[in-house]
Coordinates of N, CA, C and O in Angstrom, one line a residue:
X11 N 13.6 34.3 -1.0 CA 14.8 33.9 -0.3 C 14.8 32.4 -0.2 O 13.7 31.8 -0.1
X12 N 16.0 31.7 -0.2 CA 15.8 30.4 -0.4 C 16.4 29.9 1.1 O 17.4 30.3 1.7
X13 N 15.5 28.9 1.6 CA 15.8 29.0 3.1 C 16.4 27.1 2.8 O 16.4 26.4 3.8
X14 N 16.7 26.5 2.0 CA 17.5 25.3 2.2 C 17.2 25.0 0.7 O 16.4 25.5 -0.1
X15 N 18.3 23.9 0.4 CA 18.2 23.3 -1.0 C 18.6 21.8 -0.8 O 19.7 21.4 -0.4
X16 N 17.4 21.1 -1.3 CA 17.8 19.7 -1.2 C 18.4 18.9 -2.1 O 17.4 18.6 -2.8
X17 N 19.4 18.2 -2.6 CA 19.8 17.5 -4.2 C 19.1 16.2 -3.7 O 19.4 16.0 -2.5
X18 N 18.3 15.3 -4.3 CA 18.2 14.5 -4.2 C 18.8 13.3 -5.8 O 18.6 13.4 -7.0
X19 N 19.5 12.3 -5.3 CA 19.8 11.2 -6.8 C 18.7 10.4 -6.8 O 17.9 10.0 -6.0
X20 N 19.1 10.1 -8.0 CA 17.9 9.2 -9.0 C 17.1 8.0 -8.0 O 15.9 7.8 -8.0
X21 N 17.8 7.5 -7.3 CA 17.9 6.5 -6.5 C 17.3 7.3 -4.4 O 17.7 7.1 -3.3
X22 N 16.4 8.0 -4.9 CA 16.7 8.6 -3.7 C 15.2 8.4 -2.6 O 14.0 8.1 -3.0
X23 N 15.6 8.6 -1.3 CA 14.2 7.5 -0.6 C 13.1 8.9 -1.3 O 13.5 10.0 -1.4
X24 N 12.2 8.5 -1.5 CA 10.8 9.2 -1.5 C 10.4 9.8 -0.6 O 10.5 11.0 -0.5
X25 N 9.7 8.8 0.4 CA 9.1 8.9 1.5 C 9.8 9.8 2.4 O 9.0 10.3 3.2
X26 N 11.2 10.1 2.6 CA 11.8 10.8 3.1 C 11.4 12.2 2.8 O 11.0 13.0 3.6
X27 N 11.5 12.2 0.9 CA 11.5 13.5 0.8 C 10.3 14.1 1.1 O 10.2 15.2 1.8
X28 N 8.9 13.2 0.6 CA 8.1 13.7 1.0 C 7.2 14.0 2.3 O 6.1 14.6 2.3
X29 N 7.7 13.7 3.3 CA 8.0 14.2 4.4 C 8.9 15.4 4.9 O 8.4 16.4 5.4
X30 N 9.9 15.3 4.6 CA 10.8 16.9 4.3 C 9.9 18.0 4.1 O 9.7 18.9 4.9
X31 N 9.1 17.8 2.5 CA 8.8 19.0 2.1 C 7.2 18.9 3.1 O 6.8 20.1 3.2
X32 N 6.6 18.5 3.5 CA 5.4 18.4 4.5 C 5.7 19.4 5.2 O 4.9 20.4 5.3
X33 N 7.0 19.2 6.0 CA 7.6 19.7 7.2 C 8.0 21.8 6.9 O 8.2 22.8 7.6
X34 N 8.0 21.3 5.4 CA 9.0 22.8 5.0 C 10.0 22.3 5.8 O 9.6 22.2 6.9
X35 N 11.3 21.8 5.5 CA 12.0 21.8 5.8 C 13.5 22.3 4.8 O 14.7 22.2 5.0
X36 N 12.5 22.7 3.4 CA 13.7 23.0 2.2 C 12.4 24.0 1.7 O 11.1 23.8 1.8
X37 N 12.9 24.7 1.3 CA 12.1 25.4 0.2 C 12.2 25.7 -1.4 O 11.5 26.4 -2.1
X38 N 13.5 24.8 -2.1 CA 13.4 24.2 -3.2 C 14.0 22.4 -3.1 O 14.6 21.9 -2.2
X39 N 13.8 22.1 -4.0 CA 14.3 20.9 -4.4 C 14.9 20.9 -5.7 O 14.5 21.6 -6.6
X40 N 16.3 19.8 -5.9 CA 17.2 20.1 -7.1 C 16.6 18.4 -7.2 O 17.0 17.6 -6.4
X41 N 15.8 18.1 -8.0 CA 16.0 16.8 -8.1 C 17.3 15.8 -9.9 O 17.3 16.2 -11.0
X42 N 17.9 14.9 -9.4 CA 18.5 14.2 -10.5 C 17.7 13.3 -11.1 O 17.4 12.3 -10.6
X43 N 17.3 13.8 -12.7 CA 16.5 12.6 -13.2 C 17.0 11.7 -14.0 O 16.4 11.3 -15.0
X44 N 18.6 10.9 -13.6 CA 18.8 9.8 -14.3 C 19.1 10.3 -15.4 O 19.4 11.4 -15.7
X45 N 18.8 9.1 -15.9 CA 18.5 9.1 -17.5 C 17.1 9.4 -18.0 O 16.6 8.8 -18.9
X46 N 16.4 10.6 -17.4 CA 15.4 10.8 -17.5 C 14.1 10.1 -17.9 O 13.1 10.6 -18.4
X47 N 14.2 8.9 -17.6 CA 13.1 7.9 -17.7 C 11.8 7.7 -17.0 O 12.2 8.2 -16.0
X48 N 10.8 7.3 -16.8 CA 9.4 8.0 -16.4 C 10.0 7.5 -15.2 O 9.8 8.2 -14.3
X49 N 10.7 6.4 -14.9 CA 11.1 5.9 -13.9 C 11.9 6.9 -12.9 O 12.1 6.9 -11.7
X50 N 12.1 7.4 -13.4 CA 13.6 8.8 -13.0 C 12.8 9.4 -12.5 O 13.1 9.7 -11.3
X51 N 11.7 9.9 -12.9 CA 11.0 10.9 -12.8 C 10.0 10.7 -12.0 O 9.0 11.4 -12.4
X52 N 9.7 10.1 -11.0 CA 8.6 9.7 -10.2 C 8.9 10.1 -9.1 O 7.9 9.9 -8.3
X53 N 10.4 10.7 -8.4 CA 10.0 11.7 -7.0 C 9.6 13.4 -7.7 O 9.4 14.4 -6.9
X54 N 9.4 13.5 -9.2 CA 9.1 14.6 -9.5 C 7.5 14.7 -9.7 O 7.0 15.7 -10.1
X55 N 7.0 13.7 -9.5 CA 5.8 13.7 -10.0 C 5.1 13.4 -8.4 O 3.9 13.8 -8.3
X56 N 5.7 12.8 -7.4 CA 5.5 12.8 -6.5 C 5.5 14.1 -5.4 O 4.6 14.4 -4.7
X57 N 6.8 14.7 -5.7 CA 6.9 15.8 -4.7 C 5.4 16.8 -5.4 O 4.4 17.1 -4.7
X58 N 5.6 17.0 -6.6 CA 4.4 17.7 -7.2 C 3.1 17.4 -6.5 O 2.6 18.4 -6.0
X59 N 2.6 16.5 -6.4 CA 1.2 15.7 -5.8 C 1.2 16.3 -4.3 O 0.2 16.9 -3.9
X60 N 2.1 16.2 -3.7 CA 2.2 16.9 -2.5 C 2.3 18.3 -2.3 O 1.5 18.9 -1.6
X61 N 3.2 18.8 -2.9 CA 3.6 20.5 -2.7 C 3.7 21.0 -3.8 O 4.7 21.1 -4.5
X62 N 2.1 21.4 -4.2 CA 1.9 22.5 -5.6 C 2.5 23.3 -5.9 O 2.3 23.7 -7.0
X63 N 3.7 24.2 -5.1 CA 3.8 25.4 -5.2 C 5.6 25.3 -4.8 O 6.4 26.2 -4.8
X64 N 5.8 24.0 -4.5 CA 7.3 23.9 -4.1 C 8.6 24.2 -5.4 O 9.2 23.2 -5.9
X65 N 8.8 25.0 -5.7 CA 10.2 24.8 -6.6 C 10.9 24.1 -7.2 O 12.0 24.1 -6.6
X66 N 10.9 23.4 -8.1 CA 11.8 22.0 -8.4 C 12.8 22.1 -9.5 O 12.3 22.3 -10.6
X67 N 14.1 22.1 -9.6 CA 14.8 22.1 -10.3 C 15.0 20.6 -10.9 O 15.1 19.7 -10.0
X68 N 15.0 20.1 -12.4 CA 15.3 18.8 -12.2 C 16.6 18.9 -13.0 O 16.6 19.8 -13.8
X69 N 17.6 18.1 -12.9 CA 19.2 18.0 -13.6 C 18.9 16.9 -14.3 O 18.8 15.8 -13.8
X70 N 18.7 17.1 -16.0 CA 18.9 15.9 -16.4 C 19.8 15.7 -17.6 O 20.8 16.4 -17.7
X71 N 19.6 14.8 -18.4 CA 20.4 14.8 -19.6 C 20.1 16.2 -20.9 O 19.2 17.0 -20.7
X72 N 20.8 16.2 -21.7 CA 20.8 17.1 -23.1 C 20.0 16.3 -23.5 O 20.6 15.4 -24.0
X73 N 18.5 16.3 -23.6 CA 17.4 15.7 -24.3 C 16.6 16.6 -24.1 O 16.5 17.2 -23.0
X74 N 15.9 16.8 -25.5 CA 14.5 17.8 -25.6 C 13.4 17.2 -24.8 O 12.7 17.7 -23.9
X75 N 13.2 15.5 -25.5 CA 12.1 14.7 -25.2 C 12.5 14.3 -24.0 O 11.6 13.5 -23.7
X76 N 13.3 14.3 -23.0 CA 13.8 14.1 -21.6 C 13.0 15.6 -20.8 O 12.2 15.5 -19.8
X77 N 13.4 16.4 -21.3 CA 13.3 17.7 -20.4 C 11.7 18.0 -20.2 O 11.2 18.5 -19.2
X78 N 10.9 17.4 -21.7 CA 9.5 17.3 -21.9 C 8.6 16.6 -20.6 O 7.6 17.0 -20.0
X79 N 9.5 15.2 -20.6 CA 8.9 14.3 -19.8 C 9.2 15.2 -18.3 O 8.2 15.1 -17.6
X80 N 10.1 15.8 -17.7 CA 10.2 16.4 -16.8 C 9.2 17.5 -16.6 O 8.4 17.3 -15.7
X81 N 9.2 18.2 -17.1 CA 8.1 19.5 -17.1 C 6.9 18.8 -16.8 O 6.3 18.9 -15.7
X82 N 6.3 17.9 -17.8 CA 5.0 17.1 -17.6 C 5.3 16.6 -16.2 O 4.4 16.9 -15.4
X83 N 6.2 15.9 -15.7 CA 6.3 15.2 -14.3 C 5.4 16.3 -13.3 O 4.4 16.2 -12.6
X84 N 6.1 17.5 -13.5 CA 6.1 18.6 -12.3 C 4.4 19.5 -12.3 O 4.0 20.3 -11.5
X85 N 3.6 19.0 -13.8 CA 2.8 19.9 -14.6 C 3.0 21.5 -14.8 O 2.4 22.5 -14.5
X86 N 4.1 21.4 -15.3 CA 5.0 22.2 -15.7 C 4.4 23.7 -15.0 O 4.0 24.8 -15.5
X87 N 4.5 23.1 -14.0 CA 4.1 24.4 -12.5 C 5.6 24.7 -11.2 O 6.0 24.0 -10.3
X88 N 6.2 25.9 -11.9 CA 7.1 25.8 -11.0 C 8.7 25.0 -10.9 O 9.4 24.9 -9.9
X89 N 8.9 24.6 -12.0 CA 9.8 23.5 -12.6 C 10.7 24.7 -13.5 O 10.3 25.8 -13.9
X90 N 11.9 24.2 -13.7 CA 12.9 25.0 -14.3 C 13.3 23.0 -15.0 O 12.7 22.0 -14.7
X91 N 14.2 23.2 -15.5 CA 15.3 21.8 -16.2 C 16.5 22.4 -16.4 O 16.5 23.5 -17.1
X92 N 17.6 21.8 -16.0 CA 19.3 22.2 -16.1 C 20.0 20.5 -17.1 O 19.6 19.4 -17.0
X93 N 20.6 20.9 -17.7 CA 21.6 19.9 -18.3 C 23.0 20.0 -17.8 O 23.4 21.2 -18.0
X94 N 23.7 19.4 -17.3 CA 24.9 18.9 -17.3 C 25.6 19.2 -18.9 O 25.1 18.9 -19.9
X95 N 27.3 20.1 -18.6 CA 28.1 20.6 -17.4 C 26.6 21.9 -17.1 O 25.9 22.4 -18.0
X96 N 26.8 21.9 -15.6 CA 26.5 22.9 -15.2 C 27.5 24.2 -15.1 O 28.7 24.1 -15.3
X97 N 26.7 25.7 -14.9 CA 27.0 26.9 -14.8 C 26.6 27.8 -14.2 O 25.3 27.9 -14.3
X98 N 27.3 28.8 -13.3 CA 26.8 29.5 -12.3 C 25.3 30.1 -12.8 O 24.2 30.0 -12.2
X99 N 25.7 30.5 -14.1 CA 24.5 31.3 -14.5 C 23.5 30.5 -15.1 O 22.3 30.8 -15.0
X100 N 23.9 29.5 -15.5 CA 22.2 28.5 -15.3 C 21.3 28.1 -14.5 O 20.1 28.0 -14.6
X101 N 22.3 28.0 -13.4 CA 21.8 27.7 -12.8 C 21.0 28.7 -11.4 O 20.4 28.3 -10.4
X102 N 21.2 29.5 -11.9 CA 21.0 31.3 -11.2 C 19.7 31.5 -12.3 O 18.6 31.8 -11.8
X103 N 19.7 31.2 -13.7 CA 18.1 31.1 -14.5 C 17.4 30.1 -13.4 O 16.4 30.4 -12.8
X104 N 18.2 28.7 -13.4 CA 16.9 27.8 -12.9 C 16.4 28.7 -11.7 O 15.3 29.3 -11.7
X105 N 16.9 28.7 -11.0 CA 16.4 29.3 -9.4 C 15.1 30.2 -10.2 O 13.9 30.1 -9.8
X106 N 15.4 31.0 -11.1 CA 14.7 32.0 -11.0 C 13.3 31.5 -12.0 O 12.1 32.0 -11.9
X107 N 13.6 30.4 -12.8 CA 12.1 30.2 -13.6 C 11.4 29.5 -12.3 O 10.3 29.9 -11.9
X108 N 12.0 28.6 -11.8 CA 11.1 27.4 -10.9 C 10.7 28.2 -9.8 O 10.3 27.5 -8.8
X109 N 10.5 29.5 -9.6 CA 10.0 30.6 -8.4 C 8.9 30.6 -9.5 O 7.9 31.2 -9.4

């Protein structure tokens, strides 16, 4: 059961989130990775270091080598990846790979 969902953007405080998820305060995370750049990708690599087992969805571009660098961010434990436009049922897969 999913007891909150957080979206965080590219641009988003860290330290915040990682505190959030300390707390359990969400039990997945949707993170935005930009333009999927290692740079984008570093509350994903972050929340990971903290919460091994937490859920992460990341929304990024239609890139193979984008979606790669994401999975590797999360060590591809628990990570699903969505591309923009979104769809009910994609996004009903993600929920269900990143469990």
């Amino acid at each position: 059961m999913i007891k909150d969902v957080v979206f965080l953007p590219p641009a988003a405080d860290v330290e915040r989130l990682l505190a959030q998820a300390r707390a359990e305060l969400f039990s997945i995370a949707l993170i935005a990775s930009g333009d999927g750049s290692d740079a984008a990708l570093e509350p994903v690599r972050r929340l990971r270091a903290q919460a091994a087992q937490l859920p992460i969805i990341v929304l990024g571009p239609v890139d193979a080598e984008a979606e790669q660098r994401a999975r590797a961010a999360a060590d591809n434990t628990h990570v699903a990846y969505l591309v923009q436009p979104l769809s009910p049922a994609a996004l009903q897969q993600a929920l269900v790979a990143a469990r």
